[in-house]
C-alpha atoms as an extended CHARMM CRD file, in Angstrom:
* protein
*
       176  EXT
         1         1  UNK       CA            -15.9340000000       74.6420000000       29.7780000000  PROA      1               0.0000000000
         2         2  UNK       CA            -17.9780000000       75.9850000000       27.2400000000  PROA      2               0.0000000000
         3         3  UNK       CA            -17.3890000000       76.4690000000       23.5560000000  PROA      3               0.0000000000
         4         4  UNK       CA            -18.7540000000       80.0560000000       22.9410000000  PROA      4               0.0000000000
         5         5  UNK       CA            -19.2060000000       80.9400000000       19.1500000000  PROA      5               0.0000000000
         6         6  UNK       CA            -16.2580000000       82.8130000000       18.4890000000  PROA      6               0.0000000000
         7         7  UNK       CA            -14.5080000000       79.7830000000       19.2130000000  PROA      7               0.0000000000
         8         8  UNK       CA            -16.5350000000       77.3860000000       17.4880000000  PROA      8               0.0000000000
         9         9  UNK       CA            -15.6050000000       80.1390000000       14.8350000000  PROA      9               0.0000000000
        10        10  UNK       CA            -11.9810000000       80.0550000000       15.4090000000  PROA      10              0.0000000000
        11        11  UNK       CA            -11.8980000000       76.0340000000       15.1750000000  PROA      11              0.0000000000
        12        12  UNK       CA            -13.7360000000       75.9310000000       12.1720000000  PROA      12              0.0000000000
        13        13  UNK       CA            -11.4010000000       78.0800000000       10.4250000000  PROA      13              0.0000000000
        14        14  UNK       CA             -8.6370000000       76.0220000000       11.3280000000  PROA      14              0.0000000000
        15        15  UNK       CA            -10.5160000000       72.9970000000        9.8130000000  PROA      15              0.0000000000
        16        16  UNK       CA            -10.5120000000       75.0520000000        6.6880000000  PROA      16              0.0000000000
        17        17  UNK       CA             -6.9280000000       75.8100000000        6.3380000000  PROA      17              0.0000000000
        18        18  UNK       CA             -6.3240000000       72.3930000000        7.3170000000  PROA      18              0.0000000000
        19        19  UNK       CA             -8.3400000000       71.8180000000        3.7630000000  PROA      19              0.0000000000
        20        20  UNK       CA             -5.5330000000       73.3460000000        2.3560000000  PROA      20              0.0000000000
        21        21  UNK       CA             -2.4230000000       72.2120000000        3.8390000000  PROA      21              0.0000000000
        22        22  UNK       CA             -3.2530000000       68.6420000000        4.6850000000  PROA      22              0.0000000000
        23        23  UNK       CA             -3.8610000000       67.1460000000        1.2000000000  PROA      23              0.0000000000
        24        24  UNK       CA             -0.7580000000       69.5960000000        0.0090000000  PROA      24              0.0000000000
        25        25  UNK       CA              1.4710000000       67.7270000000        2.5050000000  PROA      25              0.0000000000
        26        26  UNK       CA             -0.4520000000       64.0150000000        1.1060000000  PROA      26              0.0000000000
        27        27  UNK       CA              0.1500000000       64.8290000000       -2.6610000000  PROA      27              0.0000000000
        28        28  UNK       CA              3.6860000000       65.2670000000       -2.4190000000  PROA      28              0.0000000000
        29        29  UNK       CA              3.8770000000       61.1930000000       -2.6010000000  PROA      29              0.0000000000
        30        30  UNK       CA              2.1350000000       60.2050000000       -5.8780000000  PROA      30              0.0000000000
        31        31  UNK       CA             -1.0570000000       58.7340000000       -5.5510000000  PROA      31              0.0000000000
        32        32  UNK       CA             -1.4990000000       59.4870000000       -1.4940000000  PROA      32              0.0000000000
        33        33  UNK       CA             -4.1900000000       62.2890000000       -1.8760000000  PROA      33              0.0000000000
        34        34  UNK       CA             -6.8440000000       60.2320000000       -3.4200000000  PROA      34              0.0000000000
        35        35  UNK       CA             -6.0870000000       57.0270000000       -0.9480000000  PROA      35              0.0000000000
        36        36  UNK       CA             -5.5900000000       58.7160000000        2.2290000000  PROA      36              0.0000000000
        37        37  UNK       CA             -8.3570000000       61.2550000000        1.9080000000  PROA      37              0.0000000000
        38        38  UNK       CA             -6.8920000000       64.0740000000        3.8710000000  PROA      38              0.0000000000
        39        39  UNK       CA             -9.6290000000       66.9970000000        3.6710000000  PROA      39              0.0000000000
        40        40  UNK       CA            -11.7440000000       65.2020000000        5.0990000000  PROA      40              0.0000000000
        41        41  UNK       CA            -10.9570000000       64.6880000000        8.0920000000  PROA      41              0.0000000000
        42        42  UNK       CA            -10.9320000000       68.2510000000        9.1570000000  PROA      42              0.0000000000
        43        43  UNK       CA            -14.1930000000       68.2250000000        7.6550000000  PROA      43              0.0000000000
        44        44  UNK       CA            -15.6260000000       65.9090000000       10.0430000000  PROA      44              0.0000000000
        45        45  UNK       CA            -14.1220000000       66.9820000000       13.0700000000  PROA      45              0.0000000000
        46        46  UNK       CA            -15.2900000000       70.4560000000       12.5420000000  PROA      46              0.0000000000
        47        47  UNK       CA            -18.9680000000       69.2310000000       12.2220000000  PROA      47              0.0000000000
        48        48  UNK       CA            -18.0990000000       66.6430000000       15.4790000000  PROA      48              0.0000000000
        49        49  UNK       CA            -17.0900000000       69.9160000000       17.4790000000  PROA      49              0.0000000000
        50        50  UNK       CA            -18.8120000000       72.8280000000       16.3600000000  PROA      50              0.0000000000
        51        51  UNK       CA            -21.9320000000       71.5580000000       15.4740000000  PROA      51              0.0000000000
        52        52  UNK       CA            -23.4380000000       70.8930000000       11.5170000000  PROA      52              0.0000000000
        53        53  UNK       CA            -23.5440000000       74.6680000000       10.6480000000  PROA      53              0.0000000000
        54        54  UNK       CA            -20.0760000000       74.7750000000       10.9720000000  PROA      54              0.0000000000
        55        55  UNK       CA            -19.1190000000       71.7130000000        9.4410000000  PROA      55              0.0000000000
        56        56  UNK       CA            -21.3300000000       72.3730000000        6.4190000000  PROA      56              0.0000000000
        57        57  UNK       CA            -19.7310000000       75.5570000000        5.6480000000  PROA      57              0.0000000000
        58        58  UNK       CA            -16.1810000000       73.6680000000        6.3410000000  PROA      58              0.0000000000
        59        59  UNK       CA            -17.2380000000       71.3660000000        3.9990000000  PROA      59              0.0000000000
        60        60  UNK       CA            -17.9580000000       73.7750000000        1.5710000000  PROA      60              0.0000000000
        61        61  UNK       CA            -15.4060000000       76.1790000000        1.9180000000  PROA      61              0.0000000000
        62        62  UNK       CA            -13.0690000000       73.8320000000        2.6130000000  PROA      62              0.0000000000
        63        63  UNK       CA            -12.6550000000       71.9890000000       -1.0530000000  PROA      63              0.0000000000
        64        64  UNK       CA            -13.5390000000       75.9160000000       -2.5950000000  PROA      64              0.0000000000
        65        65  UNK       CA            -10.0520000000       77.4750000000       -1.2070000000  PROA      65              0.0000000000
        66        66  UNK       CA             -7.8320000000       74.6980000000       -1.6820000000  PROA      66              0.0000000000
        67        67  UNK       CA             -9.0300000000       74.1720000000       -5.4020000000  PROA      67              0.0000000000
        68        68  UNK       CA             -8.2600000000       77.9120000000       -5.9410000000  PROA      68              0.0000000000
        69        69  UNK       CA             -5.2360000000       78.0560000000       -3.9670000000  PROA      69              0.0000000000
        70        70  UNK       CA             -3.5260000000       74.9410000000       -4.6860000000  PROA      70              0.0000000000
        71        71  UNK       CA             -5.7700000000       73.6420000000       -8.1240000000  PROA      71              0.0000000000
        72        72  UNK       CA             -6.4080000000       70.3410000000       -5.6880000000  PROA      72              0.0000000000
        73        73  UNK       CA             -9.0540000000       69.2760000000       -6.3480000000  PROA      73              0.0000000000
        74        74  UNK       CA             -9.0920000000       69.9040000000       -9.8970000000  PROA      74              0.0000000000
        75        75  UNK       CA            -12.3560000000       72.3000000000      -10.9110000000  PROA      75              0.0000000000
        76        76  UNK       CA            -13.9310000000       69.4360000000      -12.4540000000  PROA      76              0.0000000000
        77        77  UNK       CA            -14.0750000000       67.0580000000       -9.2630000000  PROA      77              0.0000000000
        78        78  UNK       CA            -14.6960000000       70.1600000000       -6.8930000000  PROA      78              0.0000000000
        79        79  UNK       CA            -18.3700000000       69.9050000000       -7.0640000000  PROA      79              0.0000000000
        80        80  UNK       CA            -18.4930000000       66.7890000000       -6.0620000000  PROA      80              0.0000000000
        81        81  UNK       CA            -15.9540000000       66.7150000000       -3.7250000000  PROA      81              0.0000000000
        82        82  UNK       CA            -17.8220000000       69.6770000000       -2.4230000000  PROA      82              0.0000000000
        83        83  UNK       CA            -20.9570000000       67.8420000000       -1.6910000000  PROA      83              0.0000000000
        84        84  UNK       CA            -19.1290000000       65.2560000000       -0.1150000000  PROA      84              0.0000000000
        85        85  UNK       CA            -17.6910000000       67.5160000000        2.5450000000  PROA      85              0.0000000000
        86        86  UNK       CA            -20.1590000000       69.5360000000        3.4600000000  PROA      86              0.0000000000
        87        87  UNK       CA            -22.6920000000       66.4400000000        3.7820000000  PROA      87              0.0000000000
        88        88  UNK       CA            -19.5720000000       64.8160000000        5.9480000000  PROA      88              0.0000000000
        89        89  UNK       CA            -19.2650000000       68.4670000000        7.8980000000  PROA      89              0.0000000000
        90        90  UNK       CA            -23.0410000000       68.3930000000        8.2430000000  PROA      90              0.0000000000
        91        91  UNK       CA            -24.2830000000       64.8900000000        9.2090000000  PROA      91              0.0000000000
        92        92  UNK       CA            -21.2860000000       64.4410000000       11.7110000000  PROA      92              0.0000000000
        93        93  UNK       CA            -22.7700000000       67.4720000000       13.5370000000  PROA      93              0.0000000000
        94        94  UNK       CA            -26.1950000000       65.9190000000       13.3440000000  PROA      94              0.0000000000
        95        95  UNK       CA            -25.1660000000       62.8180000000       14.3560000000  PROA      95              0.0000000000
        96        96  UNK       CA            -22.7920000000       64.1150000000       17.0640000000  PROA      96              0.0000000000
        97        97  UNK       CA            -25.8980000000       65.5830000000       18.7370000000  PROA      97              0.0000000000
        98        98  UNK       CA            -28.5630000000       63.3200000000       18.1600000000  PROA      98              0.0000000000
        99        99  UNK       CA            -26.2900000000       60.2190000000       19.2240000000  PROA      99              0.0000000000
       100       100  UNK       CA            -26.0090000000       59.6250000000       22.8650000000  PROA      100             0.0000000000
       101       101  UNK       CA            -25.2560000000       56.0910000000       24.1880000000  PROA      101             0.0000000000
       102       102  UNK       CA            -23.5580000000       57.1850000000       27.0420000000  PROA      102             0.0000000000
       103       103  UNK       CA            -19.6250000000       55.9420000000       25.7550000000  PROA      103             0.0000000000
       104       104  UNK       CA            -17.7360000000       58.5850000000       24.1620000000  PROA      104             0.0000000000
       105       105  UNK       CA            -16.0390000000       56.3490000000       22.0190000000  PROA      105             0.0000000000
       106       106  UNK       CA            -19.3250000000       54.2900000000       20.3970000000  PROA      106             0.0000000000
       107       107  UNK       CA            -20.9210000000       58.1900000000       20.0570000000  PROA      107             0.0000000000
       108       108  UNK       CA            -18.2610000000       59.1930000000       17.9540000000  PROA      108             0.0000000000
       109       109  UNK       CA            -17.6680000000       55.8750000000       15.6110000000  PROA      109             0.0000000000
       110       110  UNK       CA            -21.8790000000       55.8120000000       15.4490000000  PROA      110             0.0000000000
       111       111  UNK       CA            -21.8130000000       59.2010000000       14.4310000000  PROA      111             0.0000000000
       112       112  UNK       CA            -18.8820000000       59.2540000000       11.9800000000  PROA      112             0.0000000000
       113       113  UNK       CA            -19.7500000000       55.8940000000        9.8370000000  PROA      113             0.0000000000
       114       114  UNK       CA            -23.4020000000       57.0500000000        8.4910000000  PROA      114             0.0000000000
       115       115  UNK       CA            -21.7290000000       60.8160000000        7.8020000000  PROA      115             0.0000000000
       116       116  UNK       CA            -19.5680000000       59.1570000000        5.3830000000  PROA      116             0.0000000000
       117       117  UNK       CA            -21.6710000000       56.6270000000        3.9490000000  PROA      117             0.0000000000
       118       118  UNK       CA            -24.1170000000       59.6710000000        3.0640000000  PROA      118             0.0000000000
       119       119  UNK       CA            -21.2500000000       61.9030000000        2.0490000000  PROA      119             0.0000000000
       120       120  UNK       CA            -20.1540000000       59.5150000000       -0.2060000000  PROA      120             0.0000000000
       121       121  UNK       CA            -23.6060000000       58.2140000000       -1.6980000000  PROA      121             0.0000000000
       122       122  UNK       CA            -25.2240000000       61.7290000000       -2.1890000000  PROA      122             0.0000000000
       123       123  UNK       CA            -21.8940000000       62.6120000000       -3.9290000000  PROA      123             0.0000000000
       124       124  UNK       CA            -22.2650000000       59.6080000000       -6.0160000000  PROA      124             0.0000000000
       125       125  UNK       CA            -25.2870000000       60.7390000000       -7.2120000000  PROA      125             0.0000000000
       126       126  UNK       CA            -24.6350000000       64.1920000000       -8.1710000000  PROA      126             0.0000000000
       127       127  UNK       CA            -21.4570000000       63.0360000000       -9.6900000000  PROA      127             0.0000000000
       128       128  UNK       CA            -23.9070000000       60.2610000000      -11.8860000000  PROA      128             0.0000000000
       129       129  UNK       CA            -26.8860000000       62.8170000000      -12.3720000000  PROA      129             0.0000000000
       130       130  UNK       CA            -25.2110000000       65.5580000000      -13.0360000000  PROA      130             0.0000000000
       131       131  UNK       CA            -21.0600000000       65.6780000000      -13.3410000000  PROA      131             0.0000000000
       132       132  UNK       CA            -20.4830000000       62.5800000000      -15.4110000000  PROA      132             0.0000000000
       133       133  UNK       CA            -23.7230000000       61.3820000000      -16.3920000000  PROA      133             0.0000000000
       134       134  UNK       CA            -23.7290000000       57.6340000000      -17.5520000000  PROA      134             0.0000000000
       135       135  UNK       CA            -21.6380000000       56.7880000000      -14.0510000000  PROA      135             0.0000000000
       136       136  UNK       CA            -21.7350000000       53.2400000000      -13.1800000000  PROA      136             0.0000000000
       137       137  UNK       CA            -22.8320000000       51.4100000000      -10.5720000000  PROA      137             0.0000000000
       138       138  UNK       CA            -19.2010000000       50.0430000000      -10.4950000000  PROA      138             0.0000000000
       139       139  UNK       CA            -17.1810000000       52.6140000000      -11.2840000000  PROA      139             0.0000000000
       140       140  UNK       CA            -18.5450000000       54.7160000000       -8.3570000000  PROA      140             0.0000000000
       141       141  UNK       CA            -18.5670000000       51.9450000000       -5.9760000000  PROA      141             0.0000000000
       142       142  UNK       CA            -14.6840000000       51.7210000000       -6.7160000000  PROA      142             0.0000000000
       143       143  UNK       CA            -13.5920000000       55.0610000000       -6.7090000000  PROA      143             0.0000000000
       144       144  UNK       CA            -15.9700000000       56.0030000000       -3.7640000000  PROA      144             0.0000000000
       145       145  UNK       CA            -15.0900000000       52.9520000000       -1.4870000000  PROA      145             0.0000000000
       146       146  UNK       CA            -12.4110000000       50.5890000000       -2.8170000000  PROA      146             0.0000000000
       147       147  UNK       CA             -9.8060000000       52.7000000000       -4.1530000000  PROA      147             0.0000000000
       148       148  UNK       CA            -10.0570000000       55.0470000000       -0.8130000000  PROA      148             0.0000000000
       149       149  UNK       CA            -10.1340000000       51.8410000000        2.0010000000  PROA      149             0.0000000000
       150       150  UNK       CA             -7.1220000000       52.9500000000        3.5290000000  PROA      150             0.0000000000
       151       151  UNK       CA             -8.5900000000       56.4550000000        3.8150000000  PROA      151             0.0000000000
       152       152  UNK       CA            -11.7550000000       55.2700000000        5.7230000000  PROA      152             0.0000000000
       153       153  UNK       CA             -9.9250000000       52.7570000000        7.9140000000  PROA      153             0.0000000000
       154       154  UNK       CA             -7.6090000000       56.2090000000        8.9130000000  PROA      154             0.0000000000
       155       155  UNK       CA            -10.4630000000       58.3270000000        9.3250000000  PROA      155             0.0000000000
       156       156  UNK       CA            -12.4670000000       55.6510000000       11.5870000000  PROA      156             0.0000000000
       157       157  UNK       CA             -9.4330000000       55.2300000000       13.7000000000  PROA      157             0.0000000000
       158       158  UNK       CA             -7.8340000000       58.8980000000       13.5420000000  PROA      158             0.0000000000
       159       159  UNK       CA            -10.8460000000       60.9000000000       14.1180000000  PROA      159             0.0000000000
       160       160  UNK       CA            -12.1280000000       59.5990000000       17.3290000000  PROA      160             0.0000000000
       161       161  UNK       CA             -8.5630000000       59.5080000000       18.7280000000  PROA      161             0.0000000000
       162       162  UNK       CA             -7.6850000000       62.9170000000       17.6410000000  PROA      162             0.0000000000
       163       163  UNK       CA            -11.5090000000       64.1000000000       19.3470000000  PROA      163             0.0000000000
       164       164  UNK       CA            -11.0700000000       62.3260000000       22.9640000000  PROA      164             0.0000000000
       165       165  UNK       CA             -7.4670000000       63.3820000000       22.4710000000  PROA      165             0.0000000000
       166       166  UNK       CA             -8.6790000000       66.8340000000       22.5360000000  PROA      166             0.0000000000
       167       167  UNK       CA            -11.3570000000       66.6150000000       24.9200000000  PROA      167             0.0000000000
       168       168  UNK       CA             -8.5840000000       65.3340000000       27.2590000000  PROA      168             0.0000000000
       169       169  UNK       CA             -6.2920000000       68.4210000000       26.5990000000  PROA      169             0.0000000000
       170       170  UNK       CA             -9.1200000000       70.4400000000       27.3380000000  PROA      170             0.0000000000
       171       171  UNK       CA             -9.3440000000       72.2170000000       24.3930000000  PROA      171             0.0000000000
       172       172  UNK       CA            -12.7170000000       71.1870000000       23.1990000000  PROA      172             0.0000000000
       173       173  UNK       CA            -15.8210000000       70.8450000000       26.2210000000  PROA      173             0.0000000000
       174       174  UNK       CA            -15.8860000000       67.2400000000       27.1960000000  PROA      174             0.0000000000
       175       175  UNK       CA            -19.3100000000       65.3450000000       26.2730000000  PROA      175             0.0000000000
       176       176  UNK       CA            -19.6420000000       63.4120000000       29.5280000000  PROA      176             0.0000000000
C-alpha cells in the first residue's frame, strides 16, 4: 500500500480538525486541556505518517484555527504553542524517517521523545526571548514538563498504539 499525496493530504487535514475538536472535548473538565495536552497528539501523528512537511504545517495550522474558532489557545499563548507544534509535527517526521532499528515499536518511541523535548525547549525559548521576556529557568521547566506529566506519559503510550493500531487496520502503509 502506498500513501499517495492526496492522501497524505487528506490525513493531515484530519489532524487539523482534530486541533480543534480534541482540546474542545478536554476543556469541558476544568483544568484537563493544559494537563492532558490534546493538540498535540494529532500533531505528531500527522508528522509520524505523512512525513515533516505535513506535520509542520499541522503544527502550524493546527493551534491557528482552533485559536480563531474556539479562542483555545488564547492569542497570547498561540505563538508559542504554535512553535511547539509545528517543531513536534516536524521533527516526528524527521525522526520517523531517519530512525530505523528494525522494531516498529522502539522507531516510534525513539522518534517521538526527542520531537517533544525540542518542541518543548525551542518553545521555551521563544516564549523567554520573545513572549514573556524575563521567563525563568523554573517557571518554564514547570509549566513545560511538570504541570503537563500526565500529558507526556499519554502521548508516549497513546501515540505509538494509535500508529501500529493503524498500520494494522491498514489504513496507513506498514513500515516493515
Amino acid at each position: 500500500m502506498k500513501f499517495s499525496y492526496v492522501k497524505k493530504m487528506v490525513f493531515a487535514a484530519v489532524c487539523v480538525a482534530l486541533c480543534v475538536v480534541l482540546p474542545i472535548a478536554f476543556h469541558a473538565i476544568p483544568n484537563a486541556g493544559t494537563v492532558v495536552l490534546p493538540m498535540h497528539i494529532p500533531v505528531l501523528i500527522c508528522g509520524m505518517i505523512c512525513g515533516w512537511p505535513f506535520g509542520l504545517a499541522c503544527g502550524l495550522l493546527g493551534p491557528a484555527l482552533s485559536s480563531v474558532l474556539t479562542g483555545m489557545p488564547l492569542a497570547a499563548a498561540l505563538p508559542g504553542m504554535m512553535v511547539e507544534c509545528a517543531v513536534y509535527g516536524c521533527a516526528s517526521g524527521i525522526l520517523t524517517q531517519c530512525v530505523r532499528t528494525g522494531n516498529r515499536y522502539a522507531d516510534l518511541f525513539l522518534s517521538l521523545v526527542p520531537a517533544m523535548l525540542l518542541g518543548r525547549v525551542l518553545s521555551g525559548i521563544v516564549k523567554a526571548l520573545i513572549l514573556t521576556p524575563g521567563l525563568s529557568l523554573t517557571a518554564w521547566a514547570t509549566t513545560s514538563f511538570v504541570t503537563s506529566l500526565p500529558g507526556i506519559a499519554i502521548q508516549l503510550v497513546l501515540i505509538p498504539v494509535l500508529v501500529l493500531g493503524l498500520e494494522r487496520a491498514k489504513l496507513i502503509p506498514k513500515r516493515y
